[in-house]
mmCIF file of C-alpha atoms in Angstrom:
data_model
loop_
_atom_site.group_PDB
_atom_site.id
_atom_site.type_symbol
_atom_site.label_atom_id
_atom_site.label_comp_id
_atom_site.label_asym_id
_atom_site.label_seq_id
_atom_site.Cartn_x
_atom_site.Cartn_y
_atom_site.Cartn_z
ATOM 1 C CA MET A 1 0.500 38.004 -46.494
ATOM 2 C CA PHE A 2 -1.778 35.243 -45.251
ATOM 3 C CA TYR A 3 -5.335 36.250 -44.348
ATOM 4 C CA GLY A 4 -4.209 39.763 -43.527
ATOM 5 C CA VAL A 5 -1.176 38.674 -41.492
ATOM 6 C CA GLU A 6 2.217 39.929 -42.684
ATOM 7 C CA LEU A 7 5.153 37.643 -41.895
ATOM 8 C CA GLU A 8 8.865 38.319 -42.203
ATOM 9 C CA SER A 9 9.898 34.650 -42.354
ATOM 10 C CA ARG A 10 8.754 32.605 -45.347
ATOM 11 C CA LEU A 11 9.490 29.275 -43.655
ATOM 12 C CA MET A 12 6.739 27.321 -41.894
ATOM 13 C CA LEU A 13 7.893 24.468 -39.686
ATOM 14 C CA GLY A 14 6.225 21.297 -38.487
ATOM 15 C CA THR A 15 6.620 20.081 -34.914
ATOM 16 C CA ALA A 16 6.467 16.276 -35.194
ATOM 17 C CA GLN A 17 9.165 13.573 -34.959
ATOM 18 C CA TYR A 18 11.856 15.618 -33.190
ATOM 19 C CA PRO A 19 14.175 13.682 -30.862
ATOM 20 C CA SER A 20 13.178 15.792 -27.856
ATOM 21 C CA PRO A 21 11.133 18.871 -26.923
ATOM 22 C CA ALA A 22 14.359 20.760 -26.262
ATOM 23 C CA VAL A 23 15.644 20.070 -29.776
ATOM 24 C CA LEU A 24 12.286 21.142 -31.221
ATOM 25 C CA GLN A 25 12.448 24.408 -29.316
ATOM 26 C CA GLN A 26 16.018 25.088 -30.476
ATOM 27 C CA ALA A 27 15.137 24.223 -34.097
ATOM 28 C CA ILE A 28 12.213 26.644 -34.087
ATOM 29 C CA GLN A 29 14.474 29.408 -32.849
ATOM 30 C CA ALA A 30 17.290 28.571 -35.299
ATOM 31 C CA SER A 31 14.942 28.507 -38.301
ATOM 32 C CA GLY A 32 13.566 31.983 -37.699
ATOM 33 C CA THR A 33 10.077 30.712 -38.500
ATOM 34 C CA GLU A 34 7.012 32.604 -37.360
ATOM 35 C CA VAL A 35 4.505 29.806 -38.067
ATOM 36 C CA ILE A 36 4.533 26.275 -36.698
ATOM 37 C CA THR A 37 2.088 23.517 -37.578
ATOM 38 C CA VAL A 38 0.580 21.307 -34.882
ATOM 39 C CA SER A 39 -1.808 18.406 -35.207
ATOM 40 C CA LEU A 40 -4.587 17.910 -32.690
ATOM 41 C CA ARG A 41 -3.287 14.398 -31.961
ATOM 42 C CA ARG A 42 0.216 15.733 -31.324
ATOM 43 C CA GLU A 43 -1.151 18.265 -28.843
ATOM 44 C CA GLY A 44 -3.110 15.544 -27.064
ATOM 45 C CA GLN A 45 -0.080 13.279 -26.781
ATOM 46 C CA GLY A 46 2.230 16.045 -25.583
ATOM 47 C CA GLY A 47 -0.055 17.398 -22.895
ATOM 48 C CA ALA A 48 0.513 20.611 -20.972
ATOM 49 C CA GLY A 49 4.276 20.486 -21.496
ATOM 50 C CA PHE A 50 3.891 20.572 -25.273
ATOM 51 C CA ARG A 51 1.337 23.376 -25.078
ATOM 52 C CA ASP A 52 3.748 25.401 -22.946
ATOM 53 C CA LEU A 53 6.546 24.782 -25.449
ATOM 54 C CA ILE A 54 4.629 25.999 -28.468
ATOM 55 C CA ALA A 55 3.296 28.966 -26.522
ATOM 56 C CA ALA A 56 6.833 29.926 -25.504
ATOM 57 C CA SER A 57 7.973 29.814 -29.140
ATOM 58 C CA GLY A 58 6.136 33.039 -29.878
ATOM 59 C CA CYS A 59 5.040 31.626 -33.255
ATOM 60 C CA ARG A 60 1.599 31.641 -34.774
ATOM 61 C CA ILE A 61 0.005 28.199 -34.543
ATOM 62 C CA LEU A 62 -1.301 26.578 -37.719
ATOM 63 C CA PRO A 63 -3.275 23.517 -36.541
ATOM 64 C CA ASN A 64 -3.718 20.781 -39.117
ATOM 65 C CA THR A 65 -6.141 17.975 -39.802
ATOM 66 C CA ALA A 66 -3.433 15.357 -40.399
ATOM 67 C CA GLY A 67 -4.718 11.800 -40.539
ATOM 68 C CA CYS A 68 -8.200 12.664 -41.767
ATOM 69 C CA HIS A 69 -9.572 10.697 -44.724
ATOM 70 C CA THR A 70 -13.049 12.170 -45.091
ATOM 71 C CA ALA A 71 -14.479 15.666 -45.224
ATOM 72 C CA ALA A 72 -16.516 14.993 -42.094
ATOM 73 C CA GLU A 73 -13.427 13.902 -40.149
ATOM 74 C CA ALA A 74 -11.522 16.988 -41.282
ATOM 75 C CA VAL A 75 -14.326 19.391 -40.379
ATOM 76 C CA THR A 76 -14.751 17.901 -36.924
ATOM 77 C CA THR A 77 -11.000 17.923 -36.297
ATOM 78 C CA ALA A 78 -10.742 21.549 -37.411
ATOM 79 C CA GLN A 79 -13.553 22.586 -35.090
ATOM 80 C CA MET A 80 -11.867 20.856 -32.164
ATOM 81 C CA ALA A 81 -8.511 22.437 -33.072
ATOM 82 C CA ARG A 82 -10.061 25.899 -33.095
ATOM 83 C CA GLU A 83 -11.275 25.388 -29.539
ATOM 84 C CA VAL A 84 -7.932 24.062 -28.328
ATOM 85 C CA PHE A 85 -5.624 26.549 -30.069
ATOM 86 C CA GLN A 86 -7.945 29.563 -30.210
ATOM 87 C CA THR A 87 -7.272 30.335 -33.872
ATOM 88 C CA ASN A 88 -9.289 30.357 -37.080
ATOM 89 C CA TRP A 89 -6.236 29.237 -39.055
ATOM 90 C CA ILE A 90 -6.357 25.607 -40.150
ATOM 91 C CA LYS A 91 -4.166 23.578 -42.465
ATOM 92 C CA LEU A 92 -6.695 21.346 -44.182
ATOM 93 C CA GLU A 93 -5.571 17.828 -45.051
ATOM 94 C CA VAL A 94 -7.952 15.196 -46.400
ATOM 95 C CA ILE A 95 -5.911 12.188 -47.493
ATOM 96 C CA GLY A 96 -7.181 10.131 -50.409
ATOM 97 C CA HIS A 97 -4.363 7.650 -51.046
ATOM 98 C CA ALA A 98 -2.706 5.615 -48.316
ATOM 99 C CA ASP A 99 0.689 5.168 -50.023
ATOM 100 C CA THR A 100 1.307 8.614 -51.525
ATOM 101 C CA LEU A 101 -0.793 10.560 -48.996
ATOM 102 C CA GLN A 102 -2.164 12.476 -51.953
ATOM 103 C CA PRO A 103 -5.150 14.616 -50.999
ATOM 104 C CA ASP A 104 -8.658 13.601 -52.000
ATOM 105 C CA PRO A 105 -9.679 16.483 -54.271
ATOM 106 C CA PHE A 106 -13.427 16.023 -53.882
ATOM 107 C CA ALA A 107 -13.425 15.700 -50.093
ATOM 108 C CA LEU A 108 -10.894 18.541 -49.851
ATOM 109 C CA VAL A 109 -13.163 20.995 -51.678
ATOM 110 C CA GLU A 110 -16.178 19.817 -49.690
ATOM 111 C CA ALA A 111 -14.420 20.323 -46.350
ATOM 112 C CA ALA A 112 -12.970 23.665 -47.461
ATOM 113 C CA ARG A 113 -16.407 24.969 -48.395
ATOM 114 C CA VAL A 114 -17.844 24.016 -44.999
ATOM 115 C CA LEU A 115 -14.927 25.422 -43.005
ATOM 116 C CA CYS A 116 -14.715 28.708 -44.932
ATOM 117 C CA ALA A 117 -18.446 29.224 -44.388
ATOM 118 C CA ASP A 118 -17.841 28.615 -40.671
ATOM 119 C CA GLY A 119 -15.274 31.404 -40.412
ATOM 120 C CA PHE A 120 -12.103 29.333 -40.735
ATOM 121 C CA GLU A 121 -9.076 30.695 -42.593
ATOM 122 C CA VAL A 122 -8.142 27.607 -44.544
ATOM 123 C CA PHE A 123 -4.701 26.595 -45.795
ATOM 124 C CA PRO A 124 -5.531 23.593 -48.038
ATOM 125 C CA TYR A 125 -2.908 20.941 -48.688
ATOM 126 C CA THR A 126 -3.483 20.249 -52.370
ATOM 127 C CA THR A 127 -1.770 19.206 -55.571
ATOM 128 C CA GLU A 128 -0.582 21.481 -58.377
ATOM 129 C CA ASP A 129 -3.815 20.830 -60.290
ATOM 130 C CA LEU A 130 -5.127 24.185 -61.572
ATOM 131 C CA ILE A 131 -8.803 23.189 -61.645
ATOM 132 C CA LEU A 132 -8.648 21.925 -58.075
ATOM 133 C CA GLY A 133 -6.982 25.183 -57.107
ATOM 134 C CA GLU A 134 -9.801 27.165 -58.705
ATOM 135 C CA LYS A 135 -12.427 25.111 -56.856
ATOM 136 C CA LEU A 136 -10.658 25.756 -53.544
ATOM 137 C CA VAL A 137 -10.495 29.486 -54.196
ATOM 138 C CA GLU A 138 -14.187 29.466 -55.140
ATOM 139 C CA ALA A 139 -14.885 27.674 -51.831
ATOM 140 C CA GLY A 140 -13.322 30.614 -49.975
ATOM 141 C CA CYS A 141 -9.640 29.664 -49.565
ATOM 142 C CA GLN A 142 -7.294 32.645 -49.818
ATOM 143 C CA VAL A 143 -4.149 30.482 -49.753
ATOM 144 C CA LEU A 144 -3.174 27.351 -51.684
ATOM 145 C CA MET A 145 -0.555 24.836 -50.538
ATOM 146 C CA PRO A 146 0.456 22.523 -53.408
ATOM 147 C CA TRP A 147 2.754 19.635 -52.636
ATOM 148 C CA GLY A 148 6.290 19.439 -53.958
ATOM 149 C CA ALA A 149 6.275 15.650 -53.605
ATOM 150 C CA PRO A 150 4.617 13.089 -51.298
ATOM 151 C CA ILE A 151 4.823 13.908 -47.605
ATOM 152 C CA GLY A 152 8.103 12.815 -46.031
ATOM 153 C CA SER A 153 9.613 11.620 -49.328
ATOM 154 C CA GLY A 154 12.351 14.249 -49.627
ATOM 155 C CA GLN A 155 12.016 14.173 -53.410
ATOM 156 C CA GLY A 156 11.821 17.936 -53.753
ATOM 157 C CA LEU A 157 9.877 19.572 -56.583
ATOM 158 C CA ARG A 158 8.809 16.668 -58.799
ATOM 159 C CA ASN A 159 6.699 18.774 -61.154
ATOM 160 C CA ILE A 160 8.473 22.097 -61.580
ATOM 161 C CA ASP A 161 6.524 22.977 -64.727
ATOM 162 C CA GLY A 162 3.244 22.328 -62.906
ATOM 163 C CA LEU A 163 4.276 24.476 -59.950
ATOM 164 C CA ARG A 164 5.436 27.241 -62.287
ATOM 165 C CA ALA A 165 2.098 27.087 -64.131
ATOM 166 C CA MET A 166 0.245 27.318 -60.819
ATOM 167 C CA ARG A 167 2.201 30.420 -59.857
ATOM 168 C CA ALA A 168 1.299 32.019 -63.207
ATOM 169 C CA HIS A 169 -2.345 30.959 -62.964
ATOM 170 C CA PHE A 170 -2.841 32.377 -59.446
ATOM 171 C CA PRO A 171 -0.713 35.557 -59.456
ATOM 172 C CA ASP A 172 -2.643 37.167 -56.590
ATOM 173 C CA ILE A 173 -3.111 34.109 -54.342
ATOM 174 C CA PRO A 174 -0.440 33.323 -51.728
ATOM 175 C CA LEU A 175 1.104 29.948 -52.604
ATOM 176 C CA VAL A 176 3.058 27.710 -50.238
ATOM 177 C CA VAL A 177 4.963 24.593 -51.300
ATOM 178 C CA ASP A 178 4.018 21.984 -48.721
ATOM 179 C CA ALA A 179 5.468 18.473 -48.427
ATOM 180 C CA GLY A 180 8.300 16.584 -50.070
ATOM 181 C CA ILE A 181 11.052 19.119 -49.434
ATOM 182 C CA GLY A 182 14.197 17.269 -48.383
ATOM 183 C CA ALA A 183 17.063 19.762 -48.760
ATOM 184 C CA PRO A 184 17.595 23.505 -48.348
ATOM 185 C CA SER A 185 18.397 23.792 -52.051
ATOM 186 C CA GLN A 186 14.919 22.484 -52.853
ATOM 187 C CA ALA A 187 13.345 25.074 -50.564
ATOM 188 C CA ALA A 188 15.353 27.806 -52.292
ATOM 189 C CA GLN A 189 14.193 26.490 -55.663
ATOM 190 C CA ALA A 190 10.554 26.780 -54.589
ATOM 191 C CA MET A 191 11.086 30.374 -53.564
ATOM 192 C CA GLU A 192 12.899 31.125 -56.830
ATOM 193 C CA LEU A 193 9.726 30.047 -58.650
ATOM 194 C CA GLY A 194 7.986 32.943 -56.944
ATOM 195 C CA TYR A 195 6.245 31.008 -54.173
ATOM 196 C CA ASP A 196 5.414 32.880 -50.994
ATOM 197 C CA ALA A 197 6.585 30.319 -48.444
ATOM 198 C CA VAL A 198 7.668 26.731 -47.840
ATOM 199 C CA LEU A 199 6.276 24.350 -45.218
ATOM 200 C CA LEU A 200 8.317 21.332 -44.123
ATOM 201 C CA ASN A 201 8.890 19.022 -41.188
ATOM 202 C CA THR A 202 10.677 15.725 -41.750
ATOM 203 C CA ALA A 203 13.804 17.151 -43.405
ATOM 204 C CA VAL A 204 14.558 19.081 -40.199
ATOM 205 C CA ALA A 205 13.165 16.754 -37.553
ATOM 206 C CA LYS A 206 14.982 13.660 -38.878
ATOM 207 C CA ALA A 207 18.310 15.362 -39.650
ATOM 208 C CA LEU A 208 21.429 14.322 -37.768
ATOM 209 C CA ASP A 209 21.495 17.858 -36.392
ATOM 210 C CA PRO A 210 17.954 19.266 -36.553
ATOM 211 C CA VAL A 211 18.987 22.648 -35.167
ATOM 212 C CA ALA A 212 21.674 23.205 -37.796
ATOM 213 C CA MET A 213 19.347 21.958 -40.525
ATOM 214 C CA ALA A 214 16.613 24.318 -39.364
ATOM 215 C CA ALA A 215 19.040 27.222 -39.631
ATOM 216 C CA ALA A 216 20.087 26.069 -43.110
ATOM 217 C CA PHE A 217 16.481 25.989 -44.303
ATOM 218 C CA GLY A 218 15.836 29.424 -42.862
ATOM 219 C CA GLN A 219 18.762 30.852 -44.828
ATOM 220 C CA ALA A 220 17.841 28.957 -48.003
ATOM 221 C CA VAL A 221 14.295 30.304 -48.013
ATOM 222 C CA ARG A 222 15.591 33.847 -47.565
ATOM 223 C CA ALA A 223 18.135 33.356 -50.372
ATOM 224 C CA GLY A 224 15.495 31.999 -52.744
ATOM 225 C CA GLN A 225 13.176 34.880 -51.990
ATOM 226 C CA MET A 226 15.917 37.438 -52.544
ATOM 227 C CA ALA A 227 16.853 35.797 -55.839
ATOM 228 C CA ALA A 228 13.266 35.863 -57.085
ATOM 229 C CA GLN A 229 12.907 39.521 -56.173
ATOM 230 C CA ALA A 230 16.236 40.411 -57.775
ATOM 231 C CA GLY A 231 15.254 38.771 -61.056
ATOM 232 C CA LEU A 232 16.764 35.468 -62.143
ATOM 233 C CA MET A 233 18.486 35.346 -65.511
ATOM 234 C CA PRO A 234 16.483 33.484 -68.184
ATOM 235 C CA ARG A 235 17.656 30.062 -69.317
ATOM 236 C CA ARG A 236 19.180 29.797 -72.805
ATOM 237 C CA ASP A 237 19.625 26.893 -75.188
ATOM 238 C CA MET A 238 22.978 28.205 -76.396
ATOM 239 C CA ALA A 239 25.994 29.755 -74.759
ATOM 240 C CA ALA A 240 26.301 33.518 -74.415
ATOM 241 C CA ALA A 241 29.819 34.907 -73.948
ATOM 242 C CA SER A 242 30.220 37.065 -70.879
ATOM 243 C CA THR A 243 33.375 38.740 -72.245
ATOM 244 C CA PRO A 244 32.711 41.362 -74.968
ATOM 245 C CA ILE A 245 34.393 40.874 -78.354
ATOM 246 C CA PHE A 246 34.950 44.622 -78.804
ATOM 247 C CA GLY A 247 38.495 45.569 -77.914
ATOM 248 C CA MET A 248 40.019 42.111 -78.451
ATOM 249 C CA ALA A 249 43.299 41.901 -80.365
ATOM 250 C CA ASP A 250 43.024 41.068 -84.092
ATOM 251 C CA PHE A 251 45.711 38.538 -85.085
ATOM 252 C CA SER A 252 44.389 37.930 -88.635
ATOM 253 C CA ALA A 253 46.989 40.315 -90.206
ATOM 254 C CA SER A 254 49.890 38.273 -88.875
ATOM 255 C CA GLU A 255 48.693 34.874 -90.161
ATOM 256 C CA GLY A 256 50.803 35.073 -93.389
ATOM 257 C CA MET A 257 54.049 36.087 -91.695
#
């Protein structure tokens, strides 16, 4: 549940870089997603046709502050997005490093504090740093979105131990793995760690067949969630026979014959 909204699908899908609006529309439908992310710049470039497309999708819109490098830029962009999309939801991005697109932790907390005080329901794009997560929660965020890897890299979950520790540290906070997911298996892995959702874009938009890939991610997220709920077997350092020894034939008596 995100800010009181219950969702059936645990996949959130970005809307950039698709080969055509028609393919985007088909990918949204194939994925089963109920939340799509849209940047203010993307909406401005697409015009009325793009607005009609996202409205027809029936999905909740999660505007984002992509491209912002300061808290002031992010706050202004979020305020404009709220007017355009008529929602208090905002995916907060404040980029601090040009190459990795890693968020600026200080500006991120500053912007989150301002936006939460202004009535926004903030989804902060962050790292798996526990202290940063605590500061964001203290600022008013009720969701955390740690990266799996740098945006668009397709590297998957680079710090599984860190993500696992974050899940344990914030047991009651919805957590979404955002960025770096490149394959359905990686999305399933995130869900198996107990995360509440996965957000991705490039892996679907840039696939040879975005519609088929969107469907694959939708199924992978569901499979990972089911596995987590069913209870994954613990890892062992040594083998454990699956066939019981009781009832096996004893050939020791015949060794001297």
